[in-house]
XYZ file of C-alpha atoms in Angstrom:
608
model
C -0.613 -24.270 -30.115
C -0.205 -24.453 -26.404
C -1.511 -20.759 -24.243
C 2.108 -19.304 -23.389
C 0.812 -17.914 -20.636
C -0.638 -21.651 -19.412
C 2.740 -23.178 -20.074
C 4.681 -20.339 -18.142
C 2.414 -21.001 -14.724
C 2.780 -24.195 -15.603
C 6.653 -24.310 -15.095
C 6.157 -21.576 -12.627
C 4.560 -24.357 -10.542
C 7.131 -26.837 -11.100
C 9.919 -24.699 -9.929
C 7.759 -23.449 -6.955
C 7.231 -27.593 -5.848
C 10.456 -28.286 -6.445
C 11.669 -24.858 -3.891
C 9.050 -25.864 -1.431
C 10.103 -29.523 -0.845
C 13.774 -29.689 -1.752
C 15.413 -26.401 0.087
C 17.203 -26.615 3.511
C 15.507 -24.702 6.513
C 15.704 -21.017 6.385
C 15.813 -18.323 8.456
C 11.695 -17.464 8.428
C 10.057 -14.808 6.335
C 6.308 -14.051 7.728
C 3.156 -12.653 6.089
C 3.184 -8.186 5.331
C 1.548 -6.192 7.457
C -1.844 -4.616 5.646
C -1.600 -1.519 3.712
C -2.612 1.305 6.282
C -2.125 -0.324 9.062
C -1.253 1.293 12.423
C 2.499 -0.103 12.423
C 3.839 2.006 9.513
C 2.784 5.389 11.062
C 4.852 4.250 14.163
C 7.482 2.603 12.509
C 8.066 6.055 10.456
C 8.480 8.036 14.126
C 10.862 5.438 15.243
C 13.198 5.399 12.152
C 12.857 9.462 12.031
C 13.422 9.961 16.105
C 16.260 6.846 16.711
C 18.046 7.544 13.922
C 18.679 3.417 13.810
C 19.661 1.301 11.502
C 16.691 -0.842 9.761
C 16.581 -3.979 7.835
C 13.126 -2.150 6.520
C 13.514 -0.105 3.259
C 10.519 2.076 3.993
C 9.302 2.798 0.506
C 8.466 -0.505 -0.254
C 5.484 -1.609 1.380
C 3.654 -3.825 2.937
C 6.336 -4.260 5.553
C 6.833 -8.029 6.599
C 6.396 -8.260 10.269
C 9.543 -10.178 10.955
C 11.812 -7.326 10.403
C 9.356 -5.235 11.955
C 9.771 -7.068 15.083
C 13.428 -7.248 14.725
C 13.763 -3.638 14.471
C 11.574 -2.821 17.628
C 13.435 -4.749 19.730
C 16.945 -3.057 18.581
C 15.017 0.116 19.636
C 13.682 -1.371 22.923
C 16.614 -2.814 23.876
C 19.158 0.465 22.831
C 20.079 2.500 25.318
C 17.938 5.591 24.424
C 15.618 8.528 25.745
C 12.281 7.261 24.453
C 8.472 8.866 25.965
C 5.948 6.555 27.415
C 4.059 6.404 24.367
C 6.883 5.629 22.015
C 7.211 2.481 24.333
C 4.036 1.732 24.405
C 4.086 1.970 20.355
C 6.532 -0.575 20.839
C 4.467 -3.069 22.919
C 1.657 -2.347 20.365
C 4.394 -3.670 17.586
C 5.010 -6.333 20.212
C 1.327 -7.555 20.435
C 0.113 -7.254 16.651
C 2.949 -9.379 15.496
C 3.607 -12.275 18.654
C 4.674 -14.793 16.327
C 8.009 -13.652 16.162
C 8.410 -13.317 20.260
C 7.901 -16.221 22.782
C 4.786 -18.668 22.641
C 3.302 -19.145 25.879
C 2.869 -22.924 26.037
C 5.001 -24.051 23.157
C 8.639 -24.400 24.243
C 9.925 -25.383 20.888
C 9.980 -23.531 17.207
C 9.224 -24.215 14.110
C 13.063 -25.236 13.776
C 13.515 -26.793 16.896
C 14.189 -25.364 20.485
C 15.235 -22.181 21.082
C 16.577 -20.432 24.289
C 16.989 -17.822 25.179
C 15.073 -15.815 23.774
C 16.995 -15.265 20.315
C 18.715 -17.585 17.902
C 21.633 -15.609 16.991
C 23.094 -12.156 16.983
C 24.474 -10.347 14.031
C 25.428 -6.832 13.433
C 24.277 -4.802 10.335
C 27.107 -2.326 8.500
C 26.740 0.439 10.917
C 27.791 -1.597 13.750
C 24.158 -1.755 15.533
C 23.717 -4.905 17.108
C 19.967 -7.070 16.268
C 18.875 -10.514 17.000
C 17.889 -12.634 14.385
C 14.251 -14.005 15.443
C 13.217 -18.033 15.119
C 9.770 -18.577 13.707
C 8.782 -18.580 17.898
C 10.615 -18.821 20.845
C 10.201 -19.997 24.085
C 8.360 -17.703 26.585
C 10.439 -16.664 29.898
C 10.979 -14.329 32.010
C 13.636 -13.297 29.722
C 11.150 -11.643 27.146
C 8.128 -10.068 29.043
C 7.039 -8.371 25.381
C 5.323 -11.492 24.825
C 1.883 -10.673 26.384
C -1.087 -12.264 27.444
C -4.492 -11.471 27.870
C -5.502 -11.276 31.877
C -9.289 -12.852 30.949
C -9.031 -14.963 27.622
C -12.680 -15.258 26.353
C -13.904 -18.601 27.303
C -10.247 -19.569 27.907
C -9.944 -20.409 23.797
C -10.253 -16.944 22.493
C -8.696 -14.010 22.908
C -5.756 -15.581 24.468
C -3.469 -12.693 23.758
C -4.776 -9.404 22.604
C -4.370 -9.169 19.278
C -5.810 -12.609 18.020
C -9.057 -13.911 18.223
C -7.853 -17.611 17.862
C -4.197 -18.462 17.873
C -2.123 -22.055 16.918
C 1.159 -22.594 17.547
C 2.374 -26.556 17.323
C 5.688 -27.359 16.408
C 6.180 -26.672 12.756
C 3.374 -24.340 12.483
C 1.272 -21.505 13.604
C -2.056 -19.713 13.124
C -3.447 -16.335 13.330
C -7.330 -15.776 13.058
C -8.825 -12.332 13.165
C -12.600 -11.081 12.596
C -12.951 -7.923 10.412
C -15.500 -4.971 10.789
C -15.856 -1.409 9.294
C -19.161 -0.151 10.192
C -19.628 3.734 9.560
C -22.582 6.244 9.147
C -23.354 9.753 8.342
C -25.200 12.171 7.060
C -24.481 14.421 3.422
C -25.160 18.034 3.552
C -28.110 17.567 1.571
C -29.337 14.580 3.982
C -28.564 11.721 1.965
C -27.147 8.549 3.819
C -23.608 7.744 3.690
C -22.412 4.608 5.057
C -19.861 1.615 4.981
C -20.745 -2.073 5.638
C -18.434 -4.271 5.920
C -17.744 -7.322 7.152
C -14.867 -10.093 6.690
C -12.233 -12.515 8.609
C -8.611 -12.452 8.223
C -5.759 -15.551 8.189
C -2.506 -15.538 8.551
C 0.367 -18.271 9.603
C 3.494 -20.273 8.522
C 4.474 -23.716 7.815
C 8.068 -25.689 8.558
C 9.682 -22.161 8.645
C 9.383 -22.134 4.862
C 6.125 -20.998 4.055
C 3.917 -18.205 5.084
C 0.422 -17.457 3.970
C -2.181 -14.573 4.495
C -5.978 -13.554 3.381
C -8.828 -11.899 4.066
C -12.336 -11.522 2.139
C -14.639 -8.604 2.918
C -18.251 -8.594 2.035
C -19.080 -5.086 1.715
C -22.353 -2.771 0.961
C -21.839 1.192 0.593
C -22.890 4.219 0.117
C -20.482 7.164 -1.289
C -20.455 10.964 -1.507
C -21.753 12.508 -5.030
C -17.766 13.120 -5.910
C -17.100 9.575 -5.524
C -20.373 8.613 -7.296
C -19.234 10.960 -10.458
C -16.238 8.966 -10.304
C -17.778 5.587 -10.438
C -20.396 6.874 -13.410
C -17.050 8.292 -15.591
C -14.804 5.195 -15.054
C -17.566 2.350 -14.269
C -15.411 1.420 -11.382
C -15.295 1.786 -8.059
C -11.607 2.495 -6.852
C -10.400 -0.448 -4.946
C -13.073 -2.629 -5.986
C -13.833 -5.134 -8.541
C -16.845 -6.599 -9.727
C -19.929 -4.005 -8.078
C -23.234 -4.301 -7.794
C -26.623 -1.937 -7.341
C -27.714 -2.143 -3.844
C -30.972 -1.071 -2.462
C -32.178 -0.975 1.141
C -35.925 -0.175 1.892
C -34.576 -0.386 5.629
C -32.037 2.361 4.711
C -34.071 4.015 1.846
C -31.470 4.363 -0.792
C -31.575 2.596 -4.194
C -28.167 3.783 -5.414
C -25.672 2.206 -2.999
C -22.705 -0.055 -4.228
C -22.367 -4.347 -2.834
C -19.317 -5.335 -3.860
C -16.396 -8.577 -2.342
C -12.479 -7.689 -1.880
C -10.230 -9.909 -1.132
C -6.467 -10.864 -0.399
C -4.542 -13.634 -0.596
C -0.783 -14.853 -1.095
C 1.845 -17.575 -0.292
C 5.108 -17.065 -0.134
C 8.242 -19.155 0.720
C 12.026 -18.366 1.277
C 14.210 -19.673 -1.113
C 17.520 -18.375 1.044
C 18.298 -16.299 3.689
C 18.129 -13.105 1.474
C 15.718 -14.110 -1.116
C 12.115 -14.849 -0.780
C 9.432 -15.377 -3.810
C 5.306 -14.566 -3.321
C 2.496 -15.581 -5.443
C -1.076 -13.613 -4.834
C -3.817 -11.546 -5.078
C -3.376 -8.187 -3.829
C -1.545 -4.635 -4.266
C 1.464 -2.645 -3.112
C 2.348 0.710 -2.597
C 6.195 2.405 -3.463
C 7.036 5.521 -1.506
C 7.170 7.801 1.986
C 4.526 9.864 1.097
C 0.468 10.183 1.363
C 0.101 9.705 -2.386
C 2.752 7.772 -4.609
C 3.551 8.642 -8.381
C 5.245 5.272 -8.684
C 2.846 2.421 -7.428
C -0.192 3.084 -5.232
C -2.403 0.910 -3.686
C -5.714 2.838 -4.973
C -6.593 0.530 -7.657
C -8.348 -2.949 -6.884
C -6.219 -6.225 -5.740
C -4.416 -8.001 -8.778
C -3.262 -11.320 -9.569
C 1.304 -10.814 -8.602
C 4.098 -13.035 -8.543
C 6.902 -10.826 -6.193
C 10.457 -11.356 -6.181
C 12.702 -9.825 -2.754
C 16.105 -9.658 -2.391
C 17.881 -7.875 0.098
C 21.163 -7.823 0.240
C 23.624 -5.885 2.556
C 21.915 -1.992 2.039
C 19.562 -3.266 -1.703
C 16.801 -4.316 -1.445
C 15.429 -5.430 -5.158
C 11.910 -5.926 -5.829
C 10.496 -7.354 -8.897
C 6.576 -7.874 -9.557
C 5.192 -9.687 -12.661
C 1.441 -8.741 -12.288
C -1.881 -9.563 -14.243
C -4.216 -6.542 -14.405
C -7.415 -6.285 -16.119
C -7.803 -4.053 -19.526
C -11.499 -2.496 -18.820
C -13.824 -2.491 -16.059
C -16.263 -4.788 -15.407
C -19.281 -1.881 -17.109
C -18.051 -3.556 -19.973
C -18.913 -6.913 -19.437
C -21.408 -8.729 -20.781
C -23.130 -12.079 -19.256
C -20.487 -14.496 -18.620
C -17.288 -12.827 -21.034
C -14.042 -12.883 -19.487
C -12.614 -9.024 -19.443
C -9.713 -8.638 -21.276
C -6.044 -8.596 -19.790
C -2.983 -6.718 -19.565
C 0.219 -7.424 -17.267
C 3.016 -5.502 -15.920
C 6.509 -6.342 -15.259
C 8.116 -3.897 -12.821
C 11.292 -3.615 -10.356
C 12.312 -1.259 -7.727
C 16.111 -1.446 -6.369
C 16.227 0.422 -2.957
C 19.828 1.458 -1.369
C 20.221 2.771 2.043
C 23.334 4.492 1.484
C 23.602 5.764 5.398
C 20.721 4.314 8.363
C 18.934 7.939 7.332
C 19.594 8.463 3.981
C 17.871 5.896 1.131
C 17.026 6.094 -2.682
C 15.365 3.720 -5.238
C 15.162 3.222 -9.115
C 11.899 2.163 -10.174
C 11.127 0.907 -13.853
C 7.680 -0.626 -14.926
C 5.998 -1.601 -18.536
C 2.821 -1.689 -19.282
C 1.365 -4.057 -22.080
C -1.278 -6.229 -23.350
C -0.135 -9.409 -25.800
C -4.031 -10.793 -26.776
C -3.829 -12.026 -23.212
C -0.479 -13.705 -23.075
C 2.402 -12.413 -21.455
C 5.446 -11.005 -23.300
C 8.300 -13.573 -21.906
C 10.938 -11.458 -22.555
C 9.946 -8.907 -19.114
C 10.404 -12.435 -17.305
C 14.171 -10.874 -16.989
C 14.569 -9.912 -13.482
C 17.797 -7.538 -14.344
C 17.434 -6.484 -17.485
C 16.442 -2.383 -18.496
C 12.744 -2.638 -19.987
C 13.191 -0.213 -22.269
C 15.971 -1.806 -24.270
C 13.424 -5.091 -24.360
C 10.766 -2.740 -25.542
C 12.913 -1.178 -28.143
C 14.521 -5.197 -29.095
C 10.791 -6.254 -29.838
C 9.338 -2.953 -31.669
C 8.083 -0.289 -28.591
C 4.537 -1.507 -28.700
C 4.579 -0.710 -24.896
C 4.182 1.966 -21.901
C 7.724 2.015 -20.263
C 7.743 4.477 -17.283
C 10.849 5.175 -14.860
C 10.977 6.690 -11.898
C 13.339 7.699 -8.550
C 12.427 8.093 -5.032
C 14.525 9.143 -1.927
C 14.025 10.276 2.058
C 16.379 11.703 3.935
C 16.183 11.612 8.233
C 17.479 14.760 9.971
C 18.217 15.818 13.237
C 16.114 12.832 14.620
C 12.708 15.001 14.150
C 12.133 15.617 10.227
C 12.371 13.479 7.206
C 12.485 15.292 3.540
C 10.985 12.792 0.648
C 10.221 12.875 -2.891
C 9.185 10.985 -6.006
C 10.018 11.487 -9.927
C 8.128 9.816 -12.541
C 9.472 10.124 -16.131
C 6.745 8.442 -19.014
C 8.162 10.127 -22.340
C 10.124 13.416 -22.757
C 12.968 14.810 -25.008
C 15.884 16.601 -23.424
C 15.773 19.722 -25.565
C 12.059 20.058 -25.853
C 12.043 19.934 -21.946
C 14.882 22.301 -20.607
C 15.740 23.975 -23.610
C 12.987 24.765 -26.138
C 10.144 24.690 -23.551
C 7.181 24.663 -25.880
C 4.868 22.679 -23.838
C 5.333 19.630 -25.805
C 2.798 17.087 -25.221
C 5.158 13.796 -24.576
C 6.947 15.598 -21.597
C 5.023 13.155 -19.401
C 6.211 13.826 -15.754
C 5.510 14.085 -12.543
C 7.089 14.878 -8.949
C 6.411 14.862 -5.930
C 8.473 16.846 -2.636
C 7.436 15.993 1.044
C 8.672 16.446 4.689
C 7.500 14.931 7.800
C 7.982 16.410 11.168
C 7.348 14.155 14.461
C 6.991 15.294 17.882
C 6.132 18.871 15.923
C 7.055 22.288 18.791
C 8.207 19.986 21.415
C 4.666 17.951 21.740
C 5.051 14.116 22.016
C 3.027 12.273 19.229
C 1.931 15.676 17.542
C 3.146 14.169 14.132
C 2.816 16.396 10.798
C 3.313 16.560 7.379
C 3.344 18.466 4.141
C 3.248 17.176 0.359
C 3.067 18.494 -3.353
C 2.499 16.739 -6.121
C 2.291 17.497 -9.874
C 2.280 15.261 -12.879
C 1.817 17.018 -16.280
C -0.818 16.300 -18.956
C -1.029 12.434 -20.742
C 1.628 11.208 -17.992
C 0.399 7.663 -17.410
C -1.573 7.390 -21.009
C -0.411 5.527 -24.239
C -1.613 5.520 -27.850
C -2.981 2.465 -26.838
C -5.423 2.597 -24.213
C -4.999 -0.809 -23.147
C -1.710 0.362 -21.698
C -2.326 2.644 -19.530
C -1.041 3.230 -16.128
C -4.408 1.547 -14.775
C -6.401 -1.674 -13.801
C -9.602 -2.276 -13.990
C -9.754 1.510 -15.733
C -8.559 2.657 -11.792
C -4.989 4.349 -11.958
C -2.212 2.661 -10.678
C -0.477 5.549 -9.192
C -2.365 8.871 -8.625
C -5.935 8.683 -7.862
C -6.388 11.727 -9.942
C -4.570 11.052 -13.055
C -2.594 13.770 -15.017
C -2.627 17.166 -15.326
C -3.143 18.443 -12.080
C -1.206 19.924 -9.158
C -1.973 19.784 -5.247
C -0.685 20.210 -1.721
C -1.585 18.152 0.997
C -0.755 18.608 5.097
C -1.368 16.071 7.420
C -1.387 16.520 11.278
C -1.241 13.397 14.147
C -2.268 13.531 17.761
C -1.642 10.526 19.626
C -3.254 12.046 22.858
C -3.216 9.341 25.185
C -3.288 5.565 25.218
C -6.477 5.261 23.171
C -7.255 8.765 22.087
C -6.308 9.728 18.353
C -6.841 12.533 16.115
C -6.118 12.521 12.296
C -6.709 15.838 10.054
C -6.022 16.084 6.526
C -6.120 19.238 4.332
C -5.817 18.649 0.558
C -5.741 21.813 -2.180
C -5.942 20.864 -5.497
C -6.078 22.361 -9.158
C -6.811 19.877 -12.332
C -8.060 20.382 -16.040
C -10.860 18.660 -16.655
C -11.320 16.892 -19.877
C -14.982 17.725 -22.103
C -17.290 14.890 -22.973
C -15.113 14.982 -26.682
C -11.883 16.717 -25.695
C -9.121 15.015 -24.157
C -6.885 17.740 -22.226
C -4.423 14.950 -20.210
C -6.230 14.331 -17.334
C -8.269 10.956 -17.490
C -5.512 8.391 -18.427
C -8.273 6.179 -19.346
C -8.176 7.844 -22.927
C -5.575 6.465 -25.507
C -3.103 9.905 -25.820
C -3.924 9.982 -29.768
C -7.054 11.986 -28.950
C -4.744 14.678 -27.767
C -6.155 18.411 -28.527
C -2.419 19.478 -29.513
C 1.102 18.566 -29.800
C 2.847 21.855 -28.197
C 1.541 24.557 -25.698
C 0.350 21.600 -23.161
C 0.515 23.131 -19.617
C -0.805 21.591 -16.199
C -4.353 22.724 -15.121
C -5.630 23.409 -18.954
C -8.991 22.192 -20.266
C -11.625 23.176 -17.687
C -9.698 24.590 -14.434
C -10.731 22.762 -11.723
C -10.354 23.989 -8.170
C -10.500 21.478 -5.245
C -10.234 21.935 -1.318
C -10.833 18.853 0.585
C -10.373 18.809 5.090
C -11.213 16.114 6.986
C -10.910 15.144 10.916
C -11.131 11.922 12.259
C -11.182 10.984 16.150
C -10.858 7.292 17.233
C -11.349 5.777 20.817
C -9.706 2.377 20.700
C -11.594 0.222 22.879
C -9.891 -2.499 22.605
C -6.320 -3.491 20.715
C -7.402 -3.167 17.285
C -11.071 -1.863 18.064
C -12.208 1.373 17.315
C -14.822 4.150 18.036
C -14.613 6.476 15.066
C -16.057 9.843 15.000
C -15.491 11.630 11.536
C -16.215 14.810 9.476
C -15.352 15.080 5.524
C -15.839 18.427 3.249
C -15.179 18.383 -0.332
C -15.690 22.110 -2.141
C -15.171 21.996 -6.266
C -15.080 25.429 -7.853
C -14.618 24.839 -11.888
C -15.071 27.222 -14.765
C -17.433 25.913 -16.114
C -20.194 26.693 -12.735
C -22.436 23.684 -13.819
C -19.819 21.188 -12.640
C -19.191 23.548 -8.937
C -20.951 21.504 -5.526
C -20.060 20.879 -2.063
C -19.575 17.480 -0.534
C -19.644 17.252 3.511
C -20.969 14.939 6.041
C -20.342 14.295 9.877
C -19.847 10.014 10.743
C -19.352 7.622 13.142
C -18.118 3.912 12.893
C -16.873 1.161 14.743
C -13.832 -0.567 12.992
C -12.439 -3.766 13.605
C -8.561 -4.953 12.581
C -9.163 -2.895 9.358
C -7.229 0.542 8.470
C -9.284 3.771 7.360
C -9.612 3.810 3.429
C -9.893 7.513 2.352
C -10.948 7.922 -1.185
C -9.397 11.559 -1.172
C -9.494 13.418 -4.724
């Protein structure tokens, strides 16, 4: 008999021909913008400060730049009271995304000429006015955002100053970037700590159809002894794949980490409002510094994405290939064992400052085929699960933010695995299957009257076995790293955040993060590794958060950045981790002062 899962891509590959080569043009969709990146920090102060209406529904990310572009300009060209540094936010919008403003030497698009500077106007439901971009437009002296470097490096590089090496021809473009992240400090007990990494990144689009992006990093590190426990309990490193031992005699460690991540999709639009993508990467669902729904701390998967946007929805679906174990348990050449999950997210902006979403996913594994019947893009996956025998790990979920008074935004997250009405508001007894979780933010920009002072506060809670399943293989994880929470269950924390943009190319991050988990024993299982199958459970009722070993955690961090150039950084850094447990074997101190140079890569911060 024929692998359903072969004959599935296989049709999926007819139908995505077929799109490719028999559609009419269509208004241009462009490769997302990198988890992390720069952009969303500024597009969050714009939203929260203008008040304007987006095409963007912020808690899905990553952002495509199109809209991005679209929606700076609406702010740029609006008639309001911005600072110099929210314009020059705007020009750095401007620059990291030039594909969608005018191309210095090509006065045509990928759809034909274009002048001026826009192809058409068109006004969203609130009545504010945007300009629907072309693929590229002519440059003028209409559109001076369209900037060029004064001294181009050997006149082929560096042309503008964002992109190393740039193509534009009619039908086409190209965006080529070099990637660094270079870092090194010292522990408190004067062992090494270091990143190494090195990579390229590609992006461009084709006929005004297609867009593509990737990027491979070859990277060699050394982590903190929390982050090393970590590794040792789950044999994985979080946001990583396949790892391997690395030993320098240069650096004198034998305990270091080499390990390759990469990205890559294609995507294509198959109308004006509907767009399909096909890759190898991850995603991230929420406003906040952690998400309960979808996070992006697990390693890339394998995705085929779905996005429609409609009037105020924007629907998301994601069919996604994840791996059941981590590569500890591998053995020679053996192919690890799979699992896939279909999940959708509808977002409505009711109001340009007021948004929710519904989020539903299922987890599964079908002897490594997929379970056709979560191919339905509009169906609710729990009556599915129910129709074929509830074999599977159906969570649901709701998120919101809310913009006020052009300074704050409020934003939260529920995440619902199992619970019974009565057992949870009524009889109270701490039963077990009350899997949930939420999370309550606010954000406050331009904090006491100081321009780019930008801060923010966050809880989050999920109660025991939230995530897990009776089947391990099922759980809210890839690669045994969790696909929401980096911690897991059974835990409870509060996070604040503070931003100083101080001048042009001075920055200073600080994080504070207090936390309180129950760790699980070497036999027990107390709801806080979702790793273990939720069958192992020490009891059915009096289940509380923080039980098994009470775990106390207080992590700070600071990190100052010079930016040298656009998208080059001078990175100064200091990180301290304090555990207090009750059990004092498992209390120790992490901390260690840094310094890196980073190139068109975001910080990762493996914060738990």
């Amino acid at each position: 008999m024929a692998d359903i899962s072969y004959v599935w891509f296989r049709r999926g590959s007819c139908l995505l021909y077929f799109l490719i080569f028999t559609l009419h043009p269509l208004i241009a969709q462009d490769s997302g913008l990198p988890l992390g990146h720069d952009a969303y920090h500024i597009y969050d102060r714009l939203s929260i400060k203008t008040g304007l209406s987006s095409p963007i529904h912020s808690s899905l990310k990553g952002y495509a730049r199109k809209p991005l572009v679209e929606y700076a300009i609406a702010v740029d060209t609006a008639l309001l009271r911005l600072s110099i540094k929210d314009r020059r936010d705007l020009y750095y919008l401007f620059k990291d995304n030039n594909e969608w403003l005018a191309q210095a030497e090509q006065p045509t698009t990928l759809t034909g000429p274009q002048h001026p500077v826009y192809q058409e106007a068109y006004a969203d439901s609130s009545g504010m006015l945007y300009r629907r971009l072309g693929s590229q437009v002519i440059a003028s002296e209409e559109s001076d955002r369209y900037i060029l470097s004064k001294k181009p490096l050997w006149k082929h590089f560096y042309r503008t100053p964002a992109n190393l090496f740039e193509l534009t021809r009619k039908g086409f473009y190209l965006k080529l970037n070099p990637m660094l992240n270079f870092s090194m400090g010292r522990q408190n007990d004067g062992d090494l700590i270091f990143h190494n990494q090195r990579g390229v990144e590609v992006r461009g689009g084709i006929d005004d159809r297609i867009f593509f992006y990737t990027n491979i990093l070859e990277s060699q590190s050394r982590f903190p002894d929390y982050i090393n426990e970590r590794i040792i309990r789950d044999g994985a490193l979080p946001g990583a794949g396949l790892i391997k031992n690395y030993n320098s005699s240069v650096l004198d460690i034998t305990d270091g980490y080499d390990y390759l991540i990469s990205q890559g999709y294609v995507g294509f639009n198959i109308s004006r409002h509907v767009s399909m993508q096909l890759g190898h990467g991850n995603h991230f669902i929420g406003n906040g510094y952690r998400s309960l729904l979808l996070s992006d701390f697990a390693a890339n998967y394998f995705y085929l994405k779905l996005n429609t946007q409609v009037w105020k929805f924007h629907y998301q679906n994601l069919f996604v290939e994840l791996g059941a174990e981590s590569h500890r348990n591998r053995s020679g050449d053996r192919l690890l064992s799979k699992k896939y999950m279909a999940a959708h997210y509808l977002s409505y902006q009711i109001t340009p400052k007021l948004n929710i979403g519904l989020f539903e996913a299922v987890v599964f594994s079908r002897n490594n085929n997929f379970e056709l019947q979560y191919l339905n893009p509009l169906i609710f996956y729990r009556t599915v699960e129910g129709f074929i025998g509830s074999p599977d790990n159906v969570l649901i979920g709701a998120d919101g933010s809310w913009n006020l008074f052009n300074r704050i935004q409020l934003y939260g997250q529920l995440i619902l695995d199992e619970f019974k009405f009565d057992e949870l508001l009524v009889e109270r007894r701490g039963w077990w299957a009350n899997k949930l979780g939420i999370q309550a933010g606010i954000k406050y920009i331009d904090a006491f009257g100081i321009d780019h002072l930008d801060a923010q506060m966050e809880f989050n809670t999920v109660r025991p076995y939230t995530y897990t399943h009776r089947d391990s293989s099922s759980s809210y994880a890839h690669l045994d790293q969790p696909l929401a929470h980096p911690i897991g269950a059974n835990f409870r924390e509060l996070i604040f955040k503070a931003r100083y943009q101080a001048s042009k190319r001075i920055a200073a991050d600080f994080r504070l993060i207090a936390g309180n988990f129950g760790e699980d024993g070497d036999t027990t299982n107390w709801g806080t590794n979702i790793l273990v199958p939720s069958t192992t459970r020490e009891q059915d009722f009096g289940n509380e958060i923080g039980q098994g070993t009470s775990t106390n955690t207080l992590l700070a961090g600071i990190d100052l950045s010079y930016q040298l150039f656009h998208n080059m950084y001078v990175d100064l850094h200091y990180f301290y981790r304090r555990q207090d447990s009750e059990n004092p074997a498992r209390d120790f101190t992490n901390s260690y002062f840094g310094a890196g140079v980073r190139i068109n890569m975001a910080r990762r911060r493996l914060d738990f």
